[in-house]
Amino acid sequence: SHLPTAGLSHIAMYLVSRAGAGIMGYLEILAEWVNSGRRERVYIPESPFLHNDMIASNRLHIVSDVWELSAKRYAEPCVVLAGHPSLRFGPVMHFL
């Protein structure tokens, strides 16, 4: 909710992770473990999570590596979620 209130709702987000698509899939399966407000939304034909809406509107892109990211419509400004805990290895190095 921060990006829309700051007038940045058009900013694209990229998740660079080999497990990213699988993680997003598990969120749908394990919805009974979320808070009660989201749990109620699981049973109606509406997405209980914001990331589904962002994927549908092309604001969130999930890619497995940096090279796949460059093949997509990568444009700045954007938010790239890519990293290693130390920020010294992995796909984040491409952006530093």
PDB file of N, CA and C in Angstrom:
ATOM      1  N   SER A   1       0.802  -1.196   0.000  1.00  0.00           N
ATOM      2  CA  SER A   1       0.000   0.000   0.000  1.00  0.00           C
ATOM      3  C   SER A   1       0.848   1.265   0.000  1.00  0.00           C
ATOM      4  N   HIS A   2       2.148   1.123   0.221  1.00  0.00           N
ATOM      5  CA  HIS A   2       3.011   2.301   0.250  1.00  0.00           C
ATOM      6  C   HIS A   2       3.206   2.910  -1.143  1.00  0.00           C
ATOM      7  N   LEU A   3       3.438   2.098  -2.146  1.00  0.00           N
ATOM      8  CA  LEU A   3       3.688   2.636  -3.494  1.00  0.00           C
ATOM      9  C   LEU A   3       2.506   3.431  -4.036  1.00  0.00           C
ATOM     10  N   PRO A   4       1.262   2.932  -3.941  1.00  0.00           N
ATOM     11  CA  PRO A   4       0.140   3.748  -4.432  1.00  0.00           C
ATOM     12  C   PRO A   4      -0.032   5.059  -3.673  1.00  0.00           C
ATOM     13  N   THR A   5       0.167   5.047  -2.354  1.00  0.00           N
ATOM     14  CA  THR A   5       0.004   6.284  -1.601  1.00  0.00           C
ATOM     15  C   THR A   5       1.102   7.287  -1.908  1.00  0.00           C
ATOM     16  N   ALA A   6       2.264   6.800  -2.349  1.00  0.00           N
ATOM     17  CA  ALA A   6       3.360   7.685  -2.720  1.00  0.00           C
ATOM     18  C   ALA A   6       3.282   8.100  -4.184  1.00  0.00           C
ATOM     19  N   GLY A   7       2.235   7.657  -4.893  1.00  0.00           N
ATOM     20  CA  GLY A   7       2.098   7.988  -6.307  1.00  0.00           C
ATOM     21  C   GLY A   7       3.004   7.173  -7.204  1.00  0.00           C
ATOM     22  N   LEU A   8       3.434   6.014  -6.722  1.00  0.00           N
ATOM     23  CA  LEU A   8       4.358   5.166  -7.484  1.00  0.00           C
ATOM     24  C   LEU A   8       3.727   3.834  -7.873  1.00  0.00           C
ATOM     25  N   SER A   9       2.435   3.824  -8.090  1.00  0.00           N
ATOM     26  CA  SER A   9       1.763   2.559  -8.401  1.00  0.00           C
ATOM     27  C   SER A   9       2.134   2.012  -9.774  1.00  0.00           C
ATOM     28  N   HIS A  10       2.782   2.793 -10.598  1.00  0.00           N
ATOM     29  CA  HIS A  10       3.188   2.342 -11.929  1.00  0.00           C
ATOM     30  C   HIS A  10       4.558   1.654 -11.920  1.00  0.00           C
ATOM     31  N   ILE A  11       5.257   1.664 -10.802  1.00  0.00           N
ATOM     32  CA  ILE A  11       6.595   1.082 -10.704  1.00  0.00           C
ATOM     33  C   ILE A  11       6.499  -0.436 -10.797  1.00  0.00           C
ATOM     34  N   ALA A  12       7.288  -1.018 -11.682  1.00  0.00           N
ATOM     35  CA  ALA A  12       7.313  -2.471 -11.836  1.00  0.00           C
ATOM     36  C   ALA A  12       8.236  -3.083 -10.795  1.00  0.00           C
ATOM     37  N   MET A  13       7.923  -4.321 -10.412  1.00  0.00           N
ATOM     38  CA  MET A  13       8.748  -5.062  -9.472  1.00  0.00           C
ATOM     39  C   MET A  13       9.165  -6.364 -10.133  1.00  0.00           C
ATOM     40  N   TYR A  14      10.417  -6.746  -9.910  1.00  0.00           N
ATOM     41  CA  TYR A  14      10.962  -7.968 -10.484  1.00  0.00           C
ATOM     42  C   TYR A  14      11.492  -8.842  -9.362  1.00  0.00           C
ATOM     43  N   LEU A  15      11.055 -10.084  -9.307  1.00  0.00           N
ATOM     44  CA  LEU A  15      11.563 -11.055  -8.354  1.00  0.00           C
ATOM     45  C   LEU A  15      12.483 -11.991  -9.116  1.00  0.00           C
ATOM     46  N   VAL A  16      13.769 -11.933  -8.812  1.00  0.00           N
ATOM     47  CA  VAL A  16      14.756 -12.786  -9.474  1.00  0.00           C
ATOM     48  C   VAL A  16      15.070 -13.935  -8.526  1.00  0.00           C
ATOM     49  N   SER A  17      14.508 -15.101  -8.811  1.00  0.00           N
ATOM     50  CA  SER A  17      14.697 -16.258  -7.950  1.00  0.00           C
ATOM     51  C   SER A  17      14.330 -17.513  -8.721  1.00  0.00           C
ATOM     52  N   ARG A  18      15.163 -18.527  -8.600  1.00  0.00           N
ATOM     53  CA  ARG A  18      14.837 -19.791  -9.269  1.00  0.00           C
ATOM     54  C   ARG A  18      13.637 -20.460  -8.627  1.00  0.00           C
ATOM     55  N   ALA A  19      13.390 -20.157  -7.373  1.00  0.00           N
ATOM     56  CA  ALA A  19      12.259 -20.751  -6.663  1.00  0.00           C
ATOM     57  C   ALA A  19      11.057 -19.817  -6.592  1.00  0.00           C
ATOM     58  N   GLY A  20      11.124 -18.650  -7.220  1.00  0.00           N
ATOM     59  CA  GLY A  20      10.079 -17.637  -7.100  1.00  0.00           C
ATOM     60  C   GLY A  20       8.706 -18.105  -7.526  1.00  0.00           C
ATOM     61  N   ALA A  21       8.591 -18.733  -8.677  1.00  0.00           N
ATOM     62  CA  ALA A  21       7.282 -19.183  -9.158  1.00  0.00           C
ATOM     63  C   ALA A  21       6.704 -20.263  -8.245  1.00  0.00           C
ATOM     64  N   GLY A  22       7.562 -21.147  -7.761  1.00  0.00           N
ATOM     65  CA  GLY A  22       7.101 -22.184  -6.845  1.00  0.00           C
ATOM     66  C   GLY A  22       6.623 -21.625  -5.516  1.00  0.00           C
ATOM     67  N   ILE A  23       7.341 -20.619  -5.027  1.00  0.00           N
ATOM     68  CA  ILE A  23       6.946 -19.988  -3.763  1.00  0.00           C
ATOM     69  C   ILE A  23       5.586 -19.328  -3.901  1.00  0.00           C
ATOM     70  N   MET A  24       5.355 -18.646  -5.002  1.00  0.00           N
ATOM     71  CA  MET A  24       4.058 -18.002  -5.212  1.00  0.00           C
ATOM     72  C   MET A  24       2.947 -19.033  -5.312  1.00  0.00           C
ATOM     73  N   GLY A  25       3.241 -20.193  -5.880  1.00  0.00           N
ATOM     74  CA  GLY A  25       2.257 -21.268  -5.955  1.00  0.00           C
ATOM     75  C   GLY A  25       1.904 -21.828  -4.584  1.00  0.00           C
ATOM     76  N   TYR A  26       2.902 -21.968  -3.713  1.00  0.00           N
ATOM     77  CA  TYR A  26       2.647 -22.459  -2.365  1.00  0.00           C
ATOM     78  C   TYR A  26       1.787 -21.495  -1.555  1.00  0.00           C
ATOM     79  N   LEU A  27       1.870 -20.215  -1.833  1.00  0.00           N
ATOM     80  CA  LEU A  27       1.027 -19.264  -1.112  1.00  0.00           C
ATOM     81  C   LEU A  27      -0.451 -19.565  -1.323  1.00  0.00           C
ATOM     82  N   GLU A  28      -0.810 -19.999  -2.515  1.00  0.00           N
ATOM     83  CA  GLU A  28      -2.215 -20.324  -2.792  1.00  0.00           C
ATOM     84  C   GLU A  28      -2.634 -21.605  -2.073  1.00  0.00           C
ATOM     85  N   ILE A  29      -1.730 -22.569  -1.992  1.00  0.00           N
ATOM     86  CA  ILE A  29      -2.061 -23.852  -1.373  1.00  0.00           C
ATOM     87  C   ILE A  29      -2.161 -23.734   0.144  1.00  0.00           C
ATOM     88  N   LEU A  30      -1.277 -22.950   0.739  1.00  0.00           N
ATOM     89  CA  LEU A  30      -1.188 -22.860   2.194  1.00  0.00           C
ATOM     90  C   LEU A  30      -1.935 -21.654   2.758  1.00  0.00           C
ATOM     91  N   ALA A  31      -3.008 -21.281   2.135  1.00  0.00           N
ATOM     92  CA  ALA A  31      -3.727 -20.073   2.535  1.00  0.00           C
ATOM     93  C   ALA A  31      -4.409 -20.199   3.893  1.00  0.00           C
ATOM     94  N   GLU A  32      -4.614 -21.413   4.387  1.00  0.00           N
ATOM     95  CA  GLU A  32      -5.281 -21.551   5.677  1.00  0.00           C
ATOM     96  C   GLU A  32      -4.403 -21.096   6.840  1.00  0.00           C
ATOM     97  N   TRP A  33      -3.124 -20.864   6.586  1.00  0.00           N
ATOM     98  CA  TRP A  33      -2.199 -20.449   7.640  1.00  0.00           C
ATOM     99  C   TRP A  33      -2.064 -18.937   7.751  1.00  0.00           C
ATOM    100  N   VAL A  34      -2.756 -18.181   6.940  1.00  0.00           N
ATOM    101  CA  VAL A  34      -2.657 -16.718   6.995  1.00  0.00           C
ATOM    102  C   VAL A  34      -3.676 -16.163   7.989  1.00  0.00           C
ATOM    103  N   ASN A  35      -3.670 -14.858   8.178  1.00  0.00           N
ATOM    104  CA  ASN A  35      -4.583 -14.256   9.152  1.00  0.00           C
ATOM    105  C   ASN A  35      -6.039 -14.419   8.712  1.00  0.00           C
ATOM    106  N   SER A  36      -6.951 -14.186   9.634  1.00  0.00           N
ATOM    107  CA  SER A  36      -8.365 -14.490   9.382  1.00  0.00           C
ATOM    108  C   SER A  36      -8.968 -13.655   8.254  1.00  0.00           C
ATOM    109  N   GLY A  37      -8.544 -12.403   8.087  1.00  0.00           N
ATOM    110  CA  GLY A  37      -9.062 -11.565   7.009  1.00  0.00           C
ATOM    111  C   GLY A  37      -8.722 -12.124   5.639  1.00  0.00           C
ATOM    112  N   ARG A  38      -7.502 -12.557   5.464  1.00  0.00           N
ATOM    113  CA  ARG A  38      -7.105 -13.155   4.182  1.00  0.00           C
ATOM    114  C   ARG A  38      -7.681 -14.553   4.017  1.00  0.00           C
ATOM    115  N   ARG A  39      -7.817 -15.276   5.102  1.00  0.00           N
ATOM    116  CA  ARG A  39      -8.362 -16.629   5.038  1.00  0.00           C
ATOM    117  C   ARG A  39      -9.792 -16.609   4.509  1.00  0.00           C
ATOM    118  N   GLU A  40     -10.574 -15.614   4.883  1.00  0.00           N
ATOM    119  CA  GLU A  40     -11.945 -15.504   4.389  1.00  0.00           C
ATOM    120  C   GLU A  40     -11.976 -15.208   2.892  1.00  0.00           C
ATOM    121  N   ARG A  41     -10.976 -14.471   2.399  1.00  0.00           N
ATOM    122  CA  ARG A  41     -10.938 -14.138   0.973  1.00  0.00           C
ATOM    123  C   ARG A  41     -10.532 -15.318   0.099  1.00  0.00           C
ATOM    124  N   VAL A  42      -9.993 -16.376   0.701  1.00  0.00           N
ATOM    125  CA  VAL A  42      -9.595 -17.560  -0.065  1.00  0.00           C
ATOM    126  C   VAL A  42     -10.804 -18.241  -0.681  1.00  0.00           C
ATOM    127  N   TYR A  43     -11.942 -18.171  -0.025  1.00  0.00           N
ATOM    128  CA  TYR A  43     -13.124 -18.909  -0.465  1.00  0.00           C
ATOM    129  C   TYR A  43     -14.040 -18.124  -1.394  1.00  0.00           C
ATOM    130  N   ILE A  44     -13.673 -16.925  -1.747  1.00  0.00           N
ATOM    131  CA  ILE A  44     -14.435 -16.165  -2.730  1.00  0.00           C
ATOM    132  C   ILE A  44     -13.604 -16.062  -3.998  1.00  0.00           C
ATOM    133  N   PRO A  45     -14.216 -15.841  -5.146  1.00  0.00           N
ATOM    134  CA  PRO A  45     -13.452 -15.820  -6.407  1.00  0.00           C
ATOM    135  C   PRO A  45     -12.650 -14.522  -6.582  1.00  0.00           C
ATOM    136  N   GLU A  46     -11.870 -14.217  -5.596  1.00  0.00           N
ATOM    137  CA  GLU A  46     -11.034 -13.018  -5.613  1.00  0.00           C
ATOM    138  C   GLU A  46      -9.706 -13.405  -4.985  1.00  0.00           C
ATOM    139  N   SER A  47      -8.639 -12.844  -5.484  1.00  0.00           N
ATOM    140  CA  SER A  47      -7.326 -13.192  -4.973  1.00  0.00           C
ATOM    141  C   SER A  47      -7.125 -12.654  -3.552  1.00  0.00           C
ATOM    142  N   PRO A  48      -6.701 -13.518  -2.621  1.00  0.00           N
ATOM    143  CA  PRO A  48      -6.482 -13.037  -1.261  1.00  0.00           C
ATOM    144  C   PRO A  48      -5.161 -12.292  -1.084  1.00  0.00           C
ATOM    145  N   PHE A  49      -4.285 -12.368  -2.080  1.00  0.00           N
ATOM    146  CA  PHE A  49      -2.961 -11.778  -1.959  1.00  0.00           C
ATOM    147  C   PHE A  49      -2.733 -10.702  -3.004  1.00  0.00           C
ATOM    148  N   LEU A  50      -2.004  -9.700  -2.632  1.00  0.00           N
ATOM    149  CA  LEU A  50      -1.718  -8.580  -3.519  1.00  0.00           C
ATOM    150  C   LEU A  50      -0.841  -8.990  -4.707  1.00  0.00           C
ATOM    151  N   HIS A  51       0.052  -9.955  -4.514  1.00  0.00           N
ATOM    152  CA  HIS A  51       0.955 -10.318  -5.603  1.00  0.00           C
ATOM    153  C   HIS A  51       0.218 -10.865  -6.817  1.00  0.00           C
ATOM    154  N   ASN A  52      -0.918 -11.526  -6.622  1.00  0.00           N
ATOM    155  CA  ASN A  52      -1.688 -12.018  -7.776  1.00  0.00           C
ATOM    156  C   ASN A  52      -2.222 -10.873  -8.616  1.00  0.00           C
ATOM    157  N   ASP A  53      -2.693  -9.834  -7.958  1.00  0.00           N
ATOM    158  CA  ASP A  53      -3.171  -8.657  -8.681  1.00  0.00           C
ATOM    159  C   ASP A  53      -2.021  -7.961  -9.404  1.00  0.00           C
ATOM    160  N   MET A  54      -0.863  -7.929  -8.771  1.00  0.00           N
ATOM    161  CA  MET A  54       0.304  -7.287  -9.393  1.00  0.00           C
ATOM    162  C   MET A  54       0.794  -8.069 -10.609  1.00  0.00           C
ATOM    163  N   ILE A  55       0.750  -9.382 -10.546  1.00  0.00           N
ATOM    164  CA  ILE A  55       1.136 -10.201 -11.698  1.00  0.00           C
ATOM    165  C   ILE A  55       0.146 -10.002 -12.838  1.00  0.00           C
ATOM    166  N   ALA A  56      -1.140  -9.965 -12.523  1.00  0.00           N
ATOM    167  CA  ALA A  56      -2.170  -9.784 -13.547  1.00  0.00           C
ATOM    168  C   ALA A  56      -2.056  -8.424 -14.230  1.00  0.00           C
ATOM    169  N   SER A  57      -1.631  -7.420 -13.502  1.00  0.00           N
ATOM    170  CA  SER A  57      -1.507  -6.078 -14.083  1.00  0.00           C
ATOM    171  C   SER A  57      -0.094  -5.785 -14.595  1.00  0.00           C
ATOM    172  N   ASN A  58       0.741  -6.807 -14.701  1.00  0.00           N
ATOM    173  CA  ASN A  58       2.129  -6.679 -15.198  1.00  0.00           C
ATOM    174  C   ASN A  58       2.974  -5.724 -14.363  1.00  0.00           C
ATOM    175  N   ARG A  59       2.716  -5.670 -13.068  1.00  0.00           N
ATOM    176  CA  ARG A  59       3.554  -4.879 -12.174  1.00  0.00           C
ATOM    177  C   ARG A  59       4.560  -5.741 -11.446  1.00  0.00           C
ATOM    178  N   LEU A  60       4.319  -7.050 -11.344  1.00  0.00           N
ATOM    179  CA  LEU A  60       5.245  -7.984 -10.723  1.00  0.00           C
ATOM    180  C   LEU A  60       5.627  -9.036 -11.747  1.00  0.00           C
ATOM    181  N   HIS A  61       6.910  -9.163 -11.961  1.00  0.00           N
ATOM    182  CA  HIS A  61       7.443 -10.143 -12.905  1.00  0.00           C
ATOM    183  C   HIS A  61       8.350 -11.089 -12.137  1.00  0.00           C
ATOM    184  N   ILE A  62       8.131 -12.385 -12.299  1.00  0.00           N
ATOM    185  CA  ILE A  62       8.947 -13.385 -11.626  1.00  0.00           C
ATOM    186  C   ILE A  62       9.829 -14.040 -12.679  1.00  0.00           C
ATOM    187  N   VAL A  63      11.129 -13.931 -12.505  1.00  0.00           N
ATOM    188  CA  VAL A  63      12.083 -14.506 -13.443  1.00  0.00           C
ATOM    189  C   VAL A  63      13.065 -15.381 -12.674  1.00  0.00           C
ATOM    190  N   SER A  64      13.649 -16.353 -13.361  1.00  0.00           N
ATOM    191  CA  SER A  64      14.537 -17.288 -12.672  1.00  0.00           C
ATOM    192  C   SER A  64      15.977 -16.792 -12.593  1.00  0.00           C
ATOM    193  N   ASP A  65      16.390 -15.940 -13.516  1.00  0.00           N
ATOM    194  CA  ASP A  65      17.742 -15.389 -13.428  1.00  0.00           C
ATOM    195  C   ASP A  65      17.810 -14.015 -14.081  1.00  0.00           C
ATOM    196  N   VAL A  66      18.930 -13.354 -13.912  1.00  0.00           N
ATOM    197  CA  VAL A  66      19.094 -11.987 -14.397  1.00  0.00           C
ATOM    198  C   VAL A  66      18.999 -11.926 -15.917  1.00  0.00           C
ATOM    199  N   TRP A  67      19.459 -12.952 -16.597  1.00  0.00           N
ATOM    200  CA  TRP A  67      19.457 -12.930 -18.064  1.00  0.00           C
ATOM    201  C   TRP A  67      18.037 -13.024 -18.593  1.00  0.00           C
ATOM    202  N   GLU A  68      17.177 -13.724 -17.894  1.00  0.00           N
ATOM    203  CA  GLU A  68      15.764 -13.755 -18.280  1.00  0.00           C
ATOM    204  C   GLU A  68      15.117 -12.396 -18.035  1.00  0.00           C
ATOM    205  N   LEU A  69      15.591 -11.706 -17.024  1.00  0.00           N
ATOM    206  CA  LEU A  69      15.085 -10.368 -16.724  1.00  0.00           C
ATOM    207  C   LEU A  69      15.380  -9.412 -17.863  1.00  0.00           C
ATOM    208  N   SER A  70      16.565  -9.491 -18.438  1.00  0.00           N
ATOM    209  CA  SER A  70      16.900  -8.577 -19.531  1.00  0.00           C
ATOM    210  C   SER A  70      16.092  -8.875 -20.789  1.00  0.00           C
ATOM    211  N   ALA A  71      15.613 -10.127 -20.926  1.00  0.00           N
ATOM    212  CA  ALA A  71      14.795 -10.475 -22.084  1.00  0.00           C
ATOM    213  C   ALA A  71      13.375  -9.927 -21.951  1.00  0.00           C
ATOM    214  N   LYS A  72      12.934  -9.688 -20.725  1.00  0.00           N
ATOM    215  CA  LYS A  72      11.603  -9.113 -20.512  1.00  0.00           C
ATOM    216  C   LYS A  72      11.680  -7.603 -20.678  1.00  0.00           C
ATOM    217  N   ARG A  73      10.546  -6.974 -20.513  1.00  0.00           N
ATOM    218  CA  ARG A  73      10.505  -5.516 -20.629  1.00  0.00           C
ATOM    219  C   ARG A  73      11.024  -4.894 -19.341  1.00  0.00           C
ATOM    220  N   TYR A  74      12.321  -4.872 -19.199  1.00  0.00           N
ATOM    221  CA  TYR A  74      12.945  -4.287 -18.014  1.00  0.00           C
ATOM    222  C   TYR A  74      13.083  -2.791 -18.233  1.00  0.00           C
ATOM    223  N   ALA A  75      12.513  -2.016 -17.338  1.00  0.00           N
ATOM    224  CA  ALA A  75      12.581  -0.564 -17.464  1.00  0.00           C
ATOM    225  C   ALA A  75      12.758   0.041 -16.075  1.00  0.00           C
ATOM    226  N   GLU A  76      13.504   1.076 -16.002  1.00  0.00           N
ATOM    227  CA  GLU A  76      13.700   1.795 -14.748  1.00  0.00           C
ATOM    228  C   GLU A  76      12.804   3.007 -14.738  1.00  0.00           C
ATOM    229  N   PRO A  77      12.361   3.465 -13.616  1.00  0.00           N
ATOM    230  CA  PRO A  77      12.613   2.977 -12.264  1.00  0.00           C
ATOM    231  C   PRO A  77      11.832   1.698 -11.987  1.00  0.00           C
ATOM    232  N   CYS A  78      12.404   0.865 -11.144  1.00  0.00           N
ATOM    233  CA  CYS A  78      11.767  -0.387 -10.781  1.00  0.00           C
ATOM    234  C   CYS A  78      12.334  -0.859  -9.443  1.00  0.00           C
ATOM    235  N   VAL A  79      11.722  -1.881  -8.906  1.00  0.00           N
ATOM    236  CA  VAL A  79      12.196  -2.528  -7.695  1.00  0.00           C
ATOM    237  C   VAL A  79      12.598  -3.936  -8.090  1.00  0.00           C
ATOM    238  N   VAL A  80      13.847  -4.301  -7.821  1.00  0.00           N
ATOM    239  CA  VAL A  80      14.338  -5.639  -8.136  1.00  0.00           C
ATOM    240  C   VAL A  80      14.614  -6.360  -6.825  1.00  0.00           C
ATOM    241  N   LEU A  81      13.951  -7.485  -6.633  1.00  0.00           N
ATOM    242  CA  LEU A  81      14.166  -8.315  -5.451  1.00  0.00           C
ATOM    243  C   LEU A  81      15.086  -9.452  -5.865  1.00  0.00           C
ATOM    244  N   ALA A  82      16.352  -9.291  -5.617  1.00  0.00           N
ATOM    245  CA  ALA A  82      17.344 -10.289  -5.992  1.00  0.00           C
ATOM    246  C   ALA A  82      18.473 -10.205  -4.987  1.00  0.00           C
ATOM    247  N   GLY A  83      18.907 -11.298  -4.503  1.00  0.00           N
ATOM    248  CA  GLY A  83      19.998 -11.139  -3.570  1.00  0.00           C
ATOM    249  C   GLY A  83      20.495 -12.394  -2.924  1.00  0.00           C
ATOM    250  N   HIS A  84      21.543 -12.179  -2.258  1.00  0.00           N
ATOM    251  CA  HIS A  84      22.200 -13.150  -1.412  1.00  0.00           C
ATOM    252  C   HIS A  84      22.262 -12.470  -0.052  1.00  0.00           C
ATOM    253  N   PRO A  85      22.199 -13.205   1.036  1.00  0.00           N
ATOM    254  CA  PRO A  85      22.196 -12.538   2.333  1.00  0.00           C
ATOM    255  C   PRO A  85      23.338 -11.541   2.548  1.00  0.00           C
ATOM    256  N   SER A  86      24.474 -11.781   1.931  1.00  0.00           N
ATOM    257  CA  SER A  86      25.600 -10.871   2.128  1.00  0.00           C
ATOM    258  C   SER A  86      25.684  -9.794   1.049  1.00  0.00           C
ATOM    259  N   LEU A  87      24.852  -9.889   0.000  1.00  0.00           N
ATOM    260  CA  LEU A  87      24.897  -8.997  -1.165  1.00  0.00           C
ATOM    261  C   LEU A  87      26.265  -9.018  -1.839  1.00  0.00           C
ATOM    262  N   ARG A  88      26.960 -10.128  -1.736  1.00  0.00           N
ATOM    263  CA  ARG A  88      28.276 -10.279  -2.377  1.00  0.00           C
ATOM    264  C   ARG A  88      28.268 -11.365  -3.450  1.00  0.00           C
ATOM    265  N   PHE A  89      27.192 -12.120  -3.536  1.00  0.00           N
ATOM    266  CA  PHE A  89      27.092 -13.204  -4.506  1.00  0.00           C
ATOM    267  C   PHE A  89      25.702 -13.190  -5.113  1.00  0.00           C
ATOM    268  N   GLY A  90      25.518 -13.973  -6.147  1.00  0.00           N
ATOM    269  CA  GLY A  90      24.201 -14.173  -6.719  1.00  0.00           C
ATOM    270  C   GLY A  90      23.779 -13.078  -7.686  1.00  0.00           C
ATOM    271  N   PRO A  91      22.501 -13.069  -8.046  1.00  0.00           N
ATOM    272  CA  PRO A  91      22.015 -12.156  -9.078  1.00  0.00           C
ATOM    273  C   PRO A  91      22.070 -10.694  -8.702  1.00  0.00           C
ATOM    274  N   VAL A  92      22.166 -10.386  -7.413  1.00  0.00           N
ATOM    275  CA  VAL A  92      22.204  -8.993  -7.018  1.00  0.00           C
ATOM    276  C   VAL A  92      23.466  -8.298  -7.515  1.00  0.00           C
ATOM    277  N   MET A  93      24.506  -9.031  -7.771  1.00  0.00           N
ATOM    278  CA  MET A  93      25.772  -8.449  -8.226  1.00  0.00           C
ATOM    279  C   MET A  93      25.606  -7.719  -9.554  1.00  0.00           C
ATOM    280  N   HIS A  94      24.669  -8.155 -10.357  1.00  0.00           N
ATOM    281  CA  HIS A  94      24.428  -7.519 -11.657  1.00  0.00           C
ATOM    282  C   HIS A  94      23.924  -6.076 -11.474  1.00  0.00           C
ATOM    283  N   PHE A  95      23.280  -5.792 -10.350  1.00  0.00           N
ATOM    284  CA  PHE A  95      22.666  -4.500 -10.135  1.00  0.00           C
ATOM    285  C   PHE A  95      23.485  -3.545  -9.270  1.00  0.00           C
ATOM    286  N   LEU A  96      24.528  -4.039  -8.649  1.00  0.00           N
ATOM    287  CA  LEU A  96      25.337  -3.176  -7.787  1.00  0.00           C
ATOM    288  C   LEU A  96      26.409  -2.433  -8.560  1.00  0.00           C
TER     289      LEU A  96
END
